Coordinates of C-alpha atoms in Angstrom, one line a residue:
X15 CA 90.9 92.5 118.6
X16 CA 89.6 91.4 115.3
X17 CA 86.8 92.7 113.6
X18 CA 83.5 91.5 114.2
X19 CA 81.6 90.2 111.3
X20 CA 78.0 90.2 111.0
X21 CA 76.0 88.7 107.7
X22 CA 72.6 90.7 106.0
X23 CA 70.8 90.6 102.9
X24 CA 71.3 94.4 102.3
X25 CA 73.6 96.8 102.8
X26 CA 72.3 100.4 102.7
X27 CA 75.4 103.3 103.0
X28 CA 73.6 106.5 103.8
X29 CA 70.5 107.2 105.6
X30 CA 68.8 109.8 103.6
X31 CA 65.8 110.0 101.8
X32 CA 66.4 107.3 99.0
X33 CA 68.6 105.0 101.3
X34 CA 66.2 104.7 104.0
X35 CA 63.3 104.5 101.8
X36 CA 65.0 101.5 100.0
X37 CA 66.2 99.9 103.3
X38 CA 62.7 99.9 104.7
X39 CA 61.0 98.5 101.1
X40 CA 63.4 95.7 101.8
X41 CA 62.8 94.9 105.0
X42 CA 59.4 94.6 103.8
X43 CA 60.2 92.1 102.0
X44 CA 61.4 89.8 105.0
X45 CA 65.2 91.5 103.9
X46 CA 67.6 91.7 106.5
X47 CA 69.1 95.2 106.1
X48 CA 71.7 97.4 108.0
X49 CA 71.8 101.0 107.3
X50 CA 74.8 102.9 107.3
X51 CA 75.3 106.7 108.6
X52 CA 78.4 109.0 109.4
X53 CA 76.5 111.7 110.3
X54 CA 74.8 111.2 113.3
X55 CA 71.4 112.4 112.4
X56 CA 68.7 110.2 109.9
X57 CA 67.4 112.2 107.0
X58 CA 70.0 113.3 104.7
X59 CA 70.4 116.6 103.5
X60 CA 66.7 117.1 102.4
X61 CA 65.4 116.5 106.3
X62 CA 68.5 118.5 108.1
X63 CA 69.8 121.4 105.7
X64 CA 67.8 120.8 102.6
X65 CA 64.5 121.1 101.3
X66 CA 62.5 120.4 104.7
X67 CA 63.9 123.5 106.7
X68 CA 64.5 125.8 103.9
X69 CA 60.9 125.2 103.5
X70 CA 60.3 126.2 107.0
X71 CA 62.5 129.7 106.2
X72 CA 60.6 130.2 102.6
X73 CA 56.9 130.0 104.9
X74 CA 58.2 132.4 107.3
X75 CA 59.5 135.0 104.4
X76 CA 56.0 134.0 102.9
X77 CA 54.3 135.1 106.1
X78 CA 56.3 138.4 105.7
X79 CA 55.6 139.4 102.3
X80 CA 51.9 138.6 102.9
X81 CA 51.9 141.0 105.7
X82 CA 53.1 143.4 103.5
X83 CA 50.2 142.7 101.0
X84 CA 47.4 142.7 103.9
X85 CA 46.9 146.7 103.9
X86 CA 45.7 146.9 100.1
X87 CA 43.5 144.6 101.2
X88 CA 42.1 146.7 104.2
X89 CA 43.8 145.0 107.0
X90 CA 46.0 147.2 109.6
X91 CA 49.3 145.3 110.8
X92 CA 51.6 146.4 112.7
X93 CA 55.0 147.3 111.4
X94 CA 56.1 143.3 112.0
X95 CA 59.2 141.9 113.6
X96 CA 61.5 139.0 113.0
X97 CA 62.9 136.9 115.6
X98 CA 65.4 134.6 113.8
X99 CA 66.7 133.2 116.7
X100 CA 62.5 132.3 117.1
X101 CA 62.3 130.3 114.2
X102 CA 65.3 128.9 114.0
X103 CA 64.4 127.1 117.3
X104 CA 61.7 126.3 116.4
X105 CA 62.6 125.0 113.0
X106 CA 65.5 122.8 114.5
X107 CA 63.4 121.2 116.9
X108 CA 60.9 120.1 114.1
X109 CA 64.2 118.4 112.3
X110 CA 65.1 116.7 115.8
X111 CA 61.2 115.3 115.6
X112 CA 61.8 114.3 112.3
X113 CA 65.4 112.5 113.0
X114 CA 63.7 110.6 115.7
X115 CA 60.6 109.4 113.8
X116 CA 63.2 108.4 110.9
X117 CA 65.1 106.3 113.6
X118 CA 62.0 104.8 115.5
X119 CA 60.8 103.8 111.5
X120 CA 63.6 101.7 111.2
X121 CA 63.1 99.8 114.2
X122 CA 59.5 98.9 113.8
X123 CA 60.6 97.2 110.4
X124 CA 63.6 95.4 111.9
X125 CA 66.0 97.7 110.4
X126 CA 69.8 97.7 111.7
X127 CA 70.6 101.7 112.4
X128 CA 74.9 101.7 112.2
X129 CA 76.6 104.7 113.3
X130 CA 79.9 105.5 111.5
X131 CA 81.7 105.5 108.3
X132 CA 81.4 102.9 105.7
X133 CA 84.3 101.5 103.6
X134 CA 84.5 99.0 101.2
X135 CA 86.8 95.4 101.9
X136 CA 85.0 93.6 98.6
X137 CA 82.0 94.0 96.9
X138 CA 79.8 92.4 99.3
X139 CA 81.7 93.5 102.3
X140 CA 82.5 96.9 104.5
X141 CA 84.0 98.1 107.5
X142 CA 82.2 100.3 110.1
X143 CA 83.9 101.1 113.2
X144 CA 85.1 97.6 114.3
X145 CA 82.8 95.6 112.7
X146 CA 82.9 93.6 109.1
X147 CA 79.5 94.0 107.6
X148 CA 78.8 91.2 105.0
X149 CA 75.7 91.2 102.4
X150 CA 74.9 89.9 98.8
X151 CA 73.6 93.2 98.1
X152 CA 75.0 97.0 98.8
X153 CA 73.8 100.3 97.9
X154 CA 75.7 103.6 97.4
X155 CA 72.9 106.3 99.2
X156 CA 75.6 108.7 100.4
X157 CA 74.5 112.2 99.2
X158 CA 76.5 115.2 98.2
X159 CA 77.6 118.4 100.0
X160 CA 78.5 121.6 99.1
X161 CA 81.1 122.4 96.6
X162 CA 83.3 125.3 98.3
X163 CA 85.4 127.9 95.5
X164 CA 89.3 127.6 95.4
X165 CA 90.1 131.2 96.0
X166 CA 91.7 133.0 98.8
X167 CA 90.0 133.5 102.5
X168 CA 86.8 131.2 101.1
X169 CA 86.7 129.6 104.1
X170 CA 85.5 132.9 106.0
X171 CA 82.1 132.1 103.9
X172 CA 79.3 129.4 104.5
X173 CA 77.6 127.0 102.2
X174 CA 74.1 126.0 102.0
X175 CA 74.3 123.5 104.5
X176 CA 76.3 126.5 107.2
X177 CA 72.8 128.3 106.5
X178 CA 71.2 126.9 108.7
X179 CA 73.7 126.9 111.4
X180 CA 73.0 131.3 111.7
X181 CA 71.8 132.1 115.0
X182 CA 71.3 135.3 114.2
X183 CA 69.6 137.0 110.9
X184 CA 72.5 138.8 108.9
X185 CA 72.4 142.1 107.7
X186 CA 74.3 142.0 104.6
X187 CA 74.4 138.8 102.1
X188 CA 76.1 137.7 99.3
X189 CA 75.0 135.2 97.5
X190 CA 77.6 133.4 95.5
X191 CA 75.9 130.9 92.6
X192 CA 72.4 131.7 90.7
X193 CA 71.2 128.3 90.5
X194 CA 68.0 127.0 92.4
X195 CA 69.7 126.6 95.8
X196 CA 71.3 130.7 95.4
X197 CA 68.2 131.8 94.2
X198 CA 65.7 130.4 96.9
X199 CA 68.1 131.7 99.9
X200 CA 68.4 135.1 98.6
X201 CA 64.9 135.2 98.2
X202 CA 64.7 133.9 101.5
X203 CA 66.8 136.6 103.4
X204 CA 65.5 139.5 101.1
X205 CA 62.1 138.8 102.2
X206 CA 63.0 138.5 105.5
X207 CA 64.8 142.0 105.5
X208 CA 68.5 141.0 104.8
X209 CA 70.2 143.4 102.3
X210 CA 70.7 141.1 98.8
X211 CA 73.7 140.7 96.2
X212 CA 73.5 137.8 94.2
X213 CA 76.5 137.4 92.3
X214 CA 76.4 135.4 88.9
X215 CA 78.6 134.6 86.2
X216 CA 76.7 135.0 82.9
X217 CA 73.5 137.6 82.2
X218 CA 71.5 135.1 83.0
X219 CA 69.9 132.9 86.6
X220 CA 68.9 129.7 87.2
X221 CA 70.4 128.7 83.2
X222 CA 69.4 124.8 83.5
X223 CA 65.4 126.0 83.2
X224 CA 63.7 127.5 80.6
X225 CA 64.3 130.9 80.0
X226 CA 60.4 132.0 80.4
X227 CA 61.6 130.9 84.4
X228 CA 64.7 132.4 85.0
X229 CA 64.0 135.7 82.9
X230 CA 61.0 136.3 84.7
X231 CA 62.6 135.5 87.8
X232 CA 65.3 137.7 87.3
X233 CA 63.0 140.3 86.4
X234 CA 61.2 140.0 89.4
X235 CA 64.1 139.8 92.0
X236 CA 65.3 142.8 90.7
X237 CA 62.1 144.6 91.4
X238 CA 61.8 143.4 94.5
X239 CA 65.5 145.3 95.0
X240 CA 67.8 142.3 95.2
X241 CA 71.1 143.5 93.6
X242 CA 72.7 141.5 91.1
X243 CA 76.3 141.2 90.0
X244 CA 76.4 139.9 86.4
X245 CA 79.0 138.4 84.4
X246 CA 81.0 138.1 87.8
X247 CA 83.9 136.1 89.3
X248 CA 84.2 136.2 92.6
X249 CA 88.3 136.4 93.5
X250 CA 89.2 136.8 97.0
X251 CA 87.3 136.6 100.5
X252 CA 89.0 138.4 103.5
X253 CA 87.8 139.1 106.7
X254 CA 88.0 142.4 108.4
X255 CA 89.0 142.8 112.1
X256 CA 86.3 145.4 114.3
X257 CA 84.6 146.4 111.5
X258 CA 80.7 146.1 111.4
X259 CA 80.4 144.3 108.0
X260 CA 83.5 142.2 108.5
X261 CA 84.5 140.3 105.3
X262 CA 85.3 141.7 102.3
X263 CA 84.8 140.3 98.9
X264 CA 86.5 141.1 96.1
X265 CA 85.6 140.3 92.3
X266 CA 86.5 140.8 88.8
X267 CA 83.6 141.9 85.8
X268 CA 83.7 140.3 82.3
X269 CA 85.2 143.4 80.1
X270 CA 86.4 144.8 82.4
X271 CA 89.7 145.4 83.6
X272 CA 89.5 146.4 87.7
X273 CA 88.3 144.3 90.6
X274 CA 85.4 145.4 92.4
X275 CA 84.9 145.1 96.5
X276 CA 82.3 145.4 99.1
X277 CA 81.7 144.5 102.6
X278 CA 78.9 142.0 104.0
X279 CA 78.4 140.1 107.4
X280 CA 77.5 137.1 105.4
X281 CA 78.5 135.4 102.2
X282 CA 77.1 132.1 101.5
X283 CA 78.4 130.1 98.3
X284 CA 75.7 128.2 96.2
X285 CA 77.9 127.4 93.5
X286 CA 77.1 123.8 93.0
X287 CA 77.1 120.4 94.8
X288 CA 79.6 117.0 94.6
X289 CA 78.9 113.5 95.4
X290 CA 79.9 112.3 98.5
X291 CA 82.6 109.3 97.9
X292 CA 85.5 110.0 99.4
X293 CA 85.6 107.9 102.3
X294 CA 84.1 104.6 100.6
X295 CA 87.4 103.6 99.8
X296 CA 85.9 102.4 96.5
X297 CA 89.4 100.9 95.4
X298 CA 88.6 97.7 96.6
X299 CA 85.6 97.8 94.4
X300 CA 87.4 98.4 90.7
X301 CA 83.8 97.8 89.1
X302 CA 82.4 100.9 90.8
X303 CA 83.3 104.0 88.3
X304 CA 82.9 107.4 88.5
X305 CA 81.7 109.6 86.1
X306 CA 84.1 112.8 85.0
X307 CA 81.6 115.3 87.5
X308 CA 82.6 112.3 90.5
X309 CA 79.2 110.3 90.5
X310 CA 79.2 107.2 90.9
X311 CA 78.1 105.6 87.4
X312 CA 74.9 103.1 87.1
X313 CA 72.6 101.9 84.7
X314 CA 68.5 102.5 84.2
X315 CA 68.1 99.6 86.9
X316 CA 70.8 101.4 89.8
X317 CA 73.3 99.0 88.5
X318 CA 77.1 99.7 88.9
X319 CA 79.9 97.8 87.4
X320 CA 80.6 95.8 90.1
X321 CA 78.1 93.1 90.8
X322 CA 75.4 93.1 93.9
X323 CA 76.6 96.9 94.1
X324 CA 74.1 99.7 93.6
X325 CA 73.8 103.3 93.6
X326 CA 71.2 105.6 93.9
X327 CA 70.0 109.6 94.7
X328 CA 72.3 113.0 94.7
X329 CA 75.7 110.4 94.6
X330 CA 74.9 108.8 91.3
X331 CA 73.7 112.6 90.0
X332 CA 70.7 112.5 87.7
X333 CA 67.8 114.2 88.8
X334 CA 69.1 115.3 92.0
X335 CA 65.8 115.6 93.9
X336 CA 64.5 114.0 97.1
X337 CA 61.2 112.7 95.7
X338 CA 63.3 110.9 92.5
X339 CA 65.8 109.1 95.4
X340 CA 62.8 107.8 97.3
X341 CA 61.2 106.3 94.0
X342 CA 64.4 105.0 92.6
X343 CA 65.4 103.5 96.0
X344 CA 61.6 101.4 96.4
X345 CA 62.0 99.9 92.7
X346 CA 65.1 99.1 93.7
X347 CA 64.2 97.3 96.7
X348 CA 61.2 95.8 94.9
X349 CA 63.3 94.4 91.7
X350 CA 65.9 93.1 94.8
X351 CA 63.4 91.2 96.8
X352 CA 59.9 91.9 96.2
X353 CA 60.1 88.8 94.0
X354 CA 59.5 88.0 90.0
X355 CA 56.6 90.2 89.4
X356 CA 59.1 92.8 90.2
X357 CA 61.8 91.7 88.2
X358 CA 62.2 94.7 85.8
X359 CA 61.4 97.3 88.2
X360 CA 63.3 100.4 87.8
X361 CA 62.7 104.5 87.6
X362 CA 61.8 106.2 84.5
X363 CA 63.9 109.5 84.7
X364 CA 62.1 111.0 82.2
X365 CA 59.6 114.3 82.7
X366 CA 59.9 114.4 86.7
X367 CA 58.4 117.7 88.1
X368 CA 60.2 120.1 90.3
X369 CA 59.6 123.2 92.0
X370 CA 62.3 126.3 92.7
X371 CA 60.9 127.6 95.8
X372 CA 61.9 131.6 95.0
X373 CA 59.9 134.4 95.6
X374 CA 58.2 133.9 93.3
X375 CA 57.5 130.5 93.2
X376 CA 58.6 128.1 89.6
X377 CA 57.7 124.9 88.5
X378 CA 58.4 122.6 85.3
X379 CA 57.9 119.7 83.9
X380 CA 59.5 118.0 80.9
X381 CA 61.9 119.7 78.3
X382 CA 63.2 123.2 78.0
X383 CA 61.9 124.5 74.5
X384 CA 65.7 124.7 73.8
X385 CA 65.7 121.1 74.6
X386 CA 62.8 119.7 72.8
X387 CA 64.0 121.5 69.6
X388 CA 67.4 119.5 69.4
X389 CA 65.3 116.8 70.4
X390 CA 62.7 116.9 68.2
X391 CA 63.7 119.6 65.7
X392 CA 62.3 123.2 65.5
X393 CA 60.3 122.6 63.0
X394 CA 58.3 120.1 64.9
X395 CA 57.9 122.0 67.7
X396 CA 54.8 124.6 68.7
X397 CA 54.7 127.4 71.5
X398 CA 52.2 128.6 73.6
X399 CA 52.7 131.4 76.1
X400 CA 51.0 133.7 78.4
X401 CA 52.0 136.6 81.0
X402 CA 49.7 138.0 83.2
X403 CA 48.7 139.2 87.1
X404 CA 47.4 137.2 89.5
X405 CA 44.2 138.2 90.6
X406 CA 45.7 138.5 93.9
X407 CA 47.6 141.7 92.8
X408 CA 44.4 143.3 91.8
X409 CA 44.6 145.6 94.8
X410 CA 48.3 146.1 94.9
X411 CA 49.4 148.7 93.2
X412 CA 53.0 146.3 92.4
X413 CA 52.0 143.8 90.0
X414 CA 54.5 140.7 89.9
X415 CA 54.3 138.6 87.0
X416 CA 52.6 134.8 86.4
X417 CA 54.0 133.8 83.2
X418 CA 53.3 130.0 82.1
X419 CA 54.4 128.3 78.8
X420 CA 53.7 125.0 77.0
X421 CA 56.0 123.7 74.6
X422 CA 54.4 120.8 72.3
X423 CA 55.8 118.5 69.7
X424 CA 54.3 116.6 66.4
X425 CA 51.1 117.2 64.7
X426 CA 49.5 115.9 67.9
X427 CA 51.1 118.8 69.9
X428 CA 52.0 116.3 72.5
X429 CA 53.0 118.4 75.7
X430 CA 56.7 117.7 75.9
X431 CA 57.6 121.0 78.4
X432 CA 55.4 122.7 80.6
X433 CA 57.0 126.1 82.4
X434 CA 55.3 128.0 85.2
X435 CA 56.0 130.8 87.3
X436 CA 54.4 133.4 89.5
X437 CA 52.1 133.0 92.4
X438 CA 50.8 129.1 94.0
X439 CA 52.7 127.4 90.8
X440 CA 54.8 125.2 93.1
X441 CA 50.7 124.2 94.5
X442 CA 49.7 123.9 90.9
X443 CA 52.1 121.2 89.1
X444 CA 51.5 117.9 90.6
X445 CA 48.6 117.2 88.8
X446 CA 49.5 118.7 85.3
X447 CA 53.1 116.2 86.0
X448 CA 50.7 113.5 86.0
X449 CA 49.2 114.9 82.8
X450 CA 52.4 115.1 80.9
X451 CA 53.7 112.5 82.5
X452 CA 50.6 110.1 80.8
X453 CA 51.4 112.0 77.4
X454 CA 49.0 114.7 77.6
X455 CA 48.1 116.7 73.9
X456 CA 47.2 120.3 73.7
X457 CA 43.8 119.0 72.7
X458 CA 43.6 117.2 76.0
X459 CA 44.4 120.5 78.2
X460 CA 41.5 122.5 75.8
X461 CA 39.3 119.5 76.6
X462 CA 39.8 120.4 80.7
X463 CA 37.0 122.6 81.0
X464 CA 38.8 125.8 83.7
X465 CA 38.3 126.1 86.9
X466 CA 38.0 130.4 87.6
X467 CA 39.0 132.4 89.0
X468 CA 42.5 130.5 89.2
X469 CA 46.0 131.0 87.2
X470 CA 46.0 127.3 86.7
X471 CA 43.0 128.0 84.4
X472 CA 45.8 129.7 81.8
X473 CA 47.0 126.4 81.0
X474 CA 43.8 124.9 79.5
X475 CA 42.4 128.1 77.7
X476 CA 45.9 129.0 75.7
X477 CA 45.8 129.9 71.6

């Protein structure tokens, strides 16, 4: 039987965050529009194993540590328990809510919902299942996954995504990877009792922030008593039959000639993400290129090289981030077919806020001060810093950091970086994003009269 061919406006591949929000901005628009999924469920990796129920696991170990905190404060709790079974019920049923408001979304703006995999025939056409999709315009919305290490037994491990699978709460963890994604998961499982070992491959964590972020950071797992394996590279992953800890990981130290092993119930590799582009058969469309890390390379305006095609969120890899895929998707949409007034719509890339959700919680804005002095030169470049305790630590007698730091350029002092950490920072940097984001000066934060008792108050009243 030959294919059936059907004709649309727009072709969406991938029904996450930034496809869907583009699909509907189009429909809007009077579009007709088809969206495209292979895996089952609406929502992408931010809704199903991304940032909406790691949130959910980051509240609970929130709710934990706060019990902890309650009896400085004069309040008797029981020694509390953990169901992880509970809340991971609970948690997937809240993504199964989510899916079906995704999906009932579509249909109320005339959105086509196709199941299956997409694969380019030409540039304005693909295959799904049995059918020939045809459209002037197509966009590339297909996500990463996980990137899984080449080394023996690795398969015995889980990724980020697997995390969420657990039924049950393990009791020993290793946490391959120390960026963002390692970092909020071990904090997760340490606060929620789990027995921590991150293992990175440098001195250093979470390297692509400033340093005030990840030293502090670092500093403060440690105290907390997650156990870190520096300068480490993890060689071997076997699993043990009968034993009560049952695989074994095995890894070598910079400097040092022996390989190290212990024993966990759990190790979970963070050690990066890849686009997802494998089964787009993107042969057939030669314009399409991929960048040396396998995104798929486009312009400021989502443009690839081939003509009507476009590509958008964690597959075309800048600013991998839910929030910059949904903006980039509806300016998209908008320059498509929201008519000439649109006509130069795009994203501007540049100072987008973001939050690491680790205990505690980070926030920045804008460049690194390592950046912003190859950008602007050292010498044009200003500092401003502070360290202190949240008042809510008053009482307790452990005393975990807030530090904060502004880095400013020109005589002006134009904020060019702002850098927070410690307690209700990922609360905090909305509004100052907006502030940097309009080209905020020092002057302008010491014109901001503070509001106190608050840590946000540090960022107006620096010297």
């Amino acid at each position: 039987m030959a294919p059936i061919s059907r004709l649309f406006d727009f072709i969406v591949i991938g029904g996450g965050s930034g496809g869907m929000a583009c699909a509907r901005r189009a429909a809007s628009y009077g579009a007709k529009v088809a969206v495209i999924e292979d895996r089952g469920r609406l929502g992408g990796t931010c809704v199903n194993v991304g940032c909406v129920p790691k949130k959910v696991m980051f509240n609970g170990a929130s709710i934990m540590e706060a019990i902890e905190d309650a009896k400085h404060y004069g309040i008797s709790v029981e020694k509390p328990a953990f169901d992880w079974g509970f809340l991971k019920h609970a948690r997937d049923e809240y993504v199964k809510r989510l899916n079906g408001i995704y999906e009932r979304n579509l249909g109320k703006e005339n959105v086509e919902y196709v199941a299956g995999t997409a694969s380019f025939l030409s540039n304005t056409e693909v295959k799904v299942n049995d059918d020939v999709l045809k459209a002037s315009h197509i966009l590339i919305a297909t996500g990463g996954h996980p990137v899984i290490p080449k080394i023996e037994g690795a398969e015995h491990g889980i990724d980020s995504d697997r995390f969420f699978d657990l039924e049950a709460q393990p009791k020993k963890v290793a946490v391959v990877g120390s960026g963002y994604i390692g970092i909020e998961l071990a904090g997760i499982f340490h606060a929620l009792g789990t027995d921590v070992t991150v293992f990175t491959r440098t001195e250093h964590i979470l390297r692509h922030h400033d340093s005030i972020i990840g030293d502090t950071m670092l500093a403060e797992m440690k105290r907390q008593g997650i156990k870190f394996e520096h300068n480490s590279s993890v060689q071997a992953l076997k699993r043990l039959s009968a034993a009560e800890l049952p695989l074994e990981l095995s890894w070598s130290t910079k400097g040092s000639d022996s390989t190290s092993s212990s024993t966990y119930d759990c190790v979970l590799w963070a050690i990066g993400r890849q686009p997802s582009t494998q089964a787009l058969n993107l042969g057939n469309v030669p314009g399409v290129k991929l960048s040396r890390t396998g995104h798929i390379v486009a312009d400021e305006y989502q443009n690839t090289g081939e003509h009507g095609v476009y590509s958008l969120g964690d597959v075309f890899g800048k600013s991998e981030l839910t929030p910059v895929a949904i903006a980039a998707g509806r300016r998209l949409a908008d320059r498509l077919f929201g008519g000439a007034r649109f006509a130069q719509a795009k994203l501007d890339y540049v100072n987008i806020p973001t939050v690491i959700f680790g205990h505690p919680t980070a926030g920045t804005v804008g460049l690194t001060e390592e950046q912003a002095k190859e950008k602007h030169g050292a010498d044009n470049i200003k500092v401003y810093q502070t360290r202190f305790t949240n008042m809510f630590n008053a009482l307790t007698p452990y005393k975990p950091p807030t530090a904060m730091k502004l880095v400013v350029a020109g005589p002006e002092e134009t904020v060019v970086g702002l850098h927070i950490i410690g307690r209700g920072c990922d609360e905090m940097l909305q509004g100052f994003g907006v502030a940097v984001k309009m080209g905020a000066t020092k002057r302008d934060f010491d014109n901001c009269v503070a509001i106190h008792p608050t840590s946000s108050e540090e960022l107006v009243t620096m010297r």
